[in-house]
CSV table of C-alpha atoms in Angstrom, one decimal:
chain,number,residue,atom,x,y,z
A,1,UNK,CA,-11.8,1.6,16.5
A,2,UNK,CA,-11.6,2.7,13.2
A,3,UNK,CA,-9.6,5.8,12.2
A,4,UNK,CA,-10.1,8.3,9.5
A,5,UNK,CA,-8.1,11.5,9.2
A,6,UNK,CA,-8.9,14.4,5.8
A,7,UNK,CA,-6.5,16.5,4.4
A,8,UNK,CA,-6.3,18.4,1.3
A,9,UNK,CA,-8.5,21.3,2.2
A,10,UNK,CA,-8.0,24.8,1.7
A,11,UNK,CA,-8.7,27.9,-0.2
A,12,UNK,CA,-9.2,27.7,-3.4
A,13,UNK,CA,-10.5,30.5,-6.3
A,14,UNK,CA,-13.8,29.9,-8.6
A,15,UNK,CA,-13.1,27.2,-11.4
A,16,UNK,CA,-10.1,25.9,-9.4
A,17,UNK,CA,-9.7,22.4,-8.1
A,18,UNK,CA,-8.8,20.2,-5.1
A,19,UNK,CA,-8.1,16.9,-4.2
A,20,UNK,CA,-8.8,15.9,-0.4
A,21,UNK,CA,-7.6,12.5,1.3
A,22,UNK,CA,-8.8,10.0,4.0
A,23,UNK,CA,-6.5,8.3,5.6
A,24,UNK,CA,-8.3,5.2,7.3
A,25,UNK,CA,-7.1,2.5,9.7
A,26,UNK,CA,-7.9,-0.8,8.3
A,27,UNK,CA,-11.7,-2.0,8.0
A,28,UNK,CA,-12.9,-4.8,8.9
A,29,UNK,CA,-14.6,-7.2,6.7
A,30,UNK,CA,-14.2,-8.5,3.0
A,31,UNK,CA,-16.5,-5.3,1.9
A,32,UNK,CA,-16.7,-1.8,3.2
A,33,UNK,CA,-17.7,1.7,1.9
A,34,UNK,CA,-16.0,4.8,2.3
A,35,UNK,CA,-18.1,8.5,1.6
A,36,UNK,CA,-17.4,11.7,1.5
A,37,UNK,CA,-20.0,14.4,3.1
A,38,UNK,CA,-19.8,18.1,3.5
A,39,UNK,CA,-22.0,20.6,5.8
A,40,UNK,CA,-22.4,24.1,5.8
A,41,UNK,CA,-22.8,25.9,9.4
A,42,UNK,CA,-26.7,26.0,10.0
A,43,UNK,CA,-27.4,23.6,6.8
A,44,UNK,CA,-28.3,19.8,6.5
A,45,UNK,CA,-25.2,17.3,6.4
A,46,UNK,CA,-25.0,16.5,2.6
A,47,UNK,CA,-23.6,13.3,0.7
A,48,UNK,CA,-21.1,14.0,-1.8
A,49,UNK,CA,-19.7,10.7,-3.4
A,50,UNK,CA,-18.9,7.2,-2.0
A,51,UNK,CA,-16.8,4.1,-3.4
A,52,UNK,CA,-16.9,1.0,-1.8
A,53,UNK,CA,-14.0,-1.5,-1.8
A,54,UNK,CA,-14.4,-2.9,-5.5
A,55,UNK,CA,-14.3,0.7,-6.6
A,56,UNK,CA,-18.2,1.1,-7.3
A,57,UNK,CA,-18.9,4.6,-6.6
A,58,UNK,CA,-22.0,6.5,-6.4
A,59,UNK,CA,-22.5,10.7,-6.2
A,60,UNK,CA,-24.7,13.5,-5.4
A,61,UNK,CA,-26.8,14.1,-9.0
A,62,UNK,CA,-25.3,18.0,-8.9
A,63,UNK,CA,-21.9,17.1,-8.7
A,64,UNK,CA,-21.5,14.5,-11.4
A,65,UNK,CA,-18.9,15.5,-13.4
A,66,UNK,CA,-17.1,17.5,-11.5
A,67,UNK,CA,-16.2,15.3,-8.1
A,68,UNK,CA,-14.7,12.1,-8.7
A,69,UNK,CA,-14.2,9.5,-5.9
A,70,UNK,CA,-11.7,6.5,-5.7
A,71,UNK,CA,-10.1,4.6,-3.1
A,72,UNK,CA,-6.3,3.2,-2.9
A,73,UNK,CA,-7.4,-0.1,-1.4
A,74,UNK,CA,-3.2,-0.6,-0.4
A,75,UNK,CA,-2.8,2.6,1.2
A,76,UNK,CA,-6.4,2.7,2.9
A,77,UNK,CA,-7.4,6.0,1.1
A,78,UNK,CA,-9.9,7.7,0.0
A,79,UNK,CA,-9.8,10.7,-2.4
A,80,UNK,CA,-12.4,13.0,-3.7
A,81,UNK,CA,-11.2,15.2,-6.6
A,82,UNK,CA,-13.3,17.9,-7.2
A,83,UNK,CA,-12.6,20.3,-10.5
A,84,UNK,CA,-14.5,23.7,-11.7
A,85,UNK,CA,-15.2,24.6,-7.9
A,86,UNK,CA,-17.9,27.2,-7.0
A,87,UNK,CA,-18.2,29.3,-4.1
A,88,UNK,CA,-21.2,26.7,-3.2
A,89,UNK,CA,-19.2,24.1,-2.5
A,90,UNK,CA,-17.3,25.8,0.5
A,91,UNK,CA,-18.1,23.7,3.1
A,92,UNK,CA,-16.3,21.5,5.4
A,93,UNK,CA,-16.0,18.4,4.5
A,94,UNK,CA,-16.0,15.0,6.3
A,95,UNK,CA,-15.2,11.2,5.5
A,96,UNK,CA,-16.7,8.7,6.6
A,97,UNK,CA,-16.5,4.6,6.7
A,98,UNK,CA,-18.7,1.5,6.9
A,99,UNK,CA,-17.4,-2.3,7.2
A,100,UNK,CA,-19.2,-5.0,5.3
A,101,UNK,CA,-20.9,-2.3,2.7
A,102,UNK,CA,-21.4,-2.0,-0.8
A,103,UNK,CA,-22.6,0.9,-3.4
A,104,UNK,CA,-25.8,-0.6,-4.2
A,105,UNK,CA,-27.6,0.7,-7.4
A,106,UNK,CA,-25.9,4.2,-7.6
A,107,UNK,CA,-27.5,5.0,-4.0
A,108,UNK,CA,-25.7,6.9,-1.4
A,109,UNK,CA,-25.6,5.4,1.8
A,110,UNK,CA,-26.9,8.3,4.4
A,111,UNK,CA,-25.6,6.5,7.5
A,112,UNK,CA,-22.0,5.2,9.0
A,113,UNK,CA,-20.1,4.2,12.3
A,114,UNK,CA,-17.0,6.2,11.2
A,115,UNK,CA,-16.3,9.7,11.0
A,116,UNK,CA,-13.1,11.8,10.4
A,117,UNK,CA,-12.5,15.0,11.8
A,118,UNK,CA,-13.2,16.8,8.9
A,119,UNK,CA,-11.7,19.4,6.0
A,120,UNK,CA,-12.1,23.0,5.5
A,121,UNK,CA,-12.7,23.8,1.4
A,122,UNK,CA,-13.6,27.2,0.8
A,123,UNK,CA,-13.8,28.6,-2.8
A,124,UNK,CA,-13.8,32.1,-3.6
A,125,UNK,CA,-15.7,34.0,-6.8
């Protein structure tokens, strides 16, 4: 069963910046895909950014430019860092995991086996 654990998350002030982690237990398969989503209380899951294990990445088309996914492939870790941060992005945010997946054409997958526990980010104006 894998295992992802978030941390980074906190408070944070308008035009300040972030950077959460994912720790993950390791995947199985040659190719997998790690995401990061975030949900407001009463709204719609959202996808944020995912990277898949030869570092393609794909985003949400409002937060290009300002979220930036990687993944140390070593340490099994994800990252998103996100910069200029608006009180719209308070949310909480979750990571999630999917073996034998690739970012294919910029599209963000929707759907995955493996969920973290999720992080609190909350931005204040």
């Amino acid at each position: 069963q894998v295992q992802l654990a978030e941390s980074g998350g906190g408070s944070v002030q308008a035009g300040g910046s972030l950077r959460l982690s994912c720790a993950a237990s390791p995947l199985s398969g040659s190719t997998y895909c790690m995401a990061w989503f975030r949900q407001v209380p009463g709204q719609k899951r959202e996808a944020v950014a995912m990277v898949d294990s030869d570092g393609r990445t794909a985003y949400a088309d409002s937060l290009k430019g300002r979220f930036f996914a990687s993944i140390d492939s070593a340490k099994n870790t994800l990252y998103l860092q996100m910069n200029d941060l608006k009180p719209d992005d308070t949310a909480m945010y979750y990571c999630a995991a999917e073996s034998w997946c690739q970012v294919l054409r910029g599209v963000l997958r929707q759907d995955y086996n493996y969920w973290g526990q999720g992080t609190q980010v909350t931005v204040s104006s």
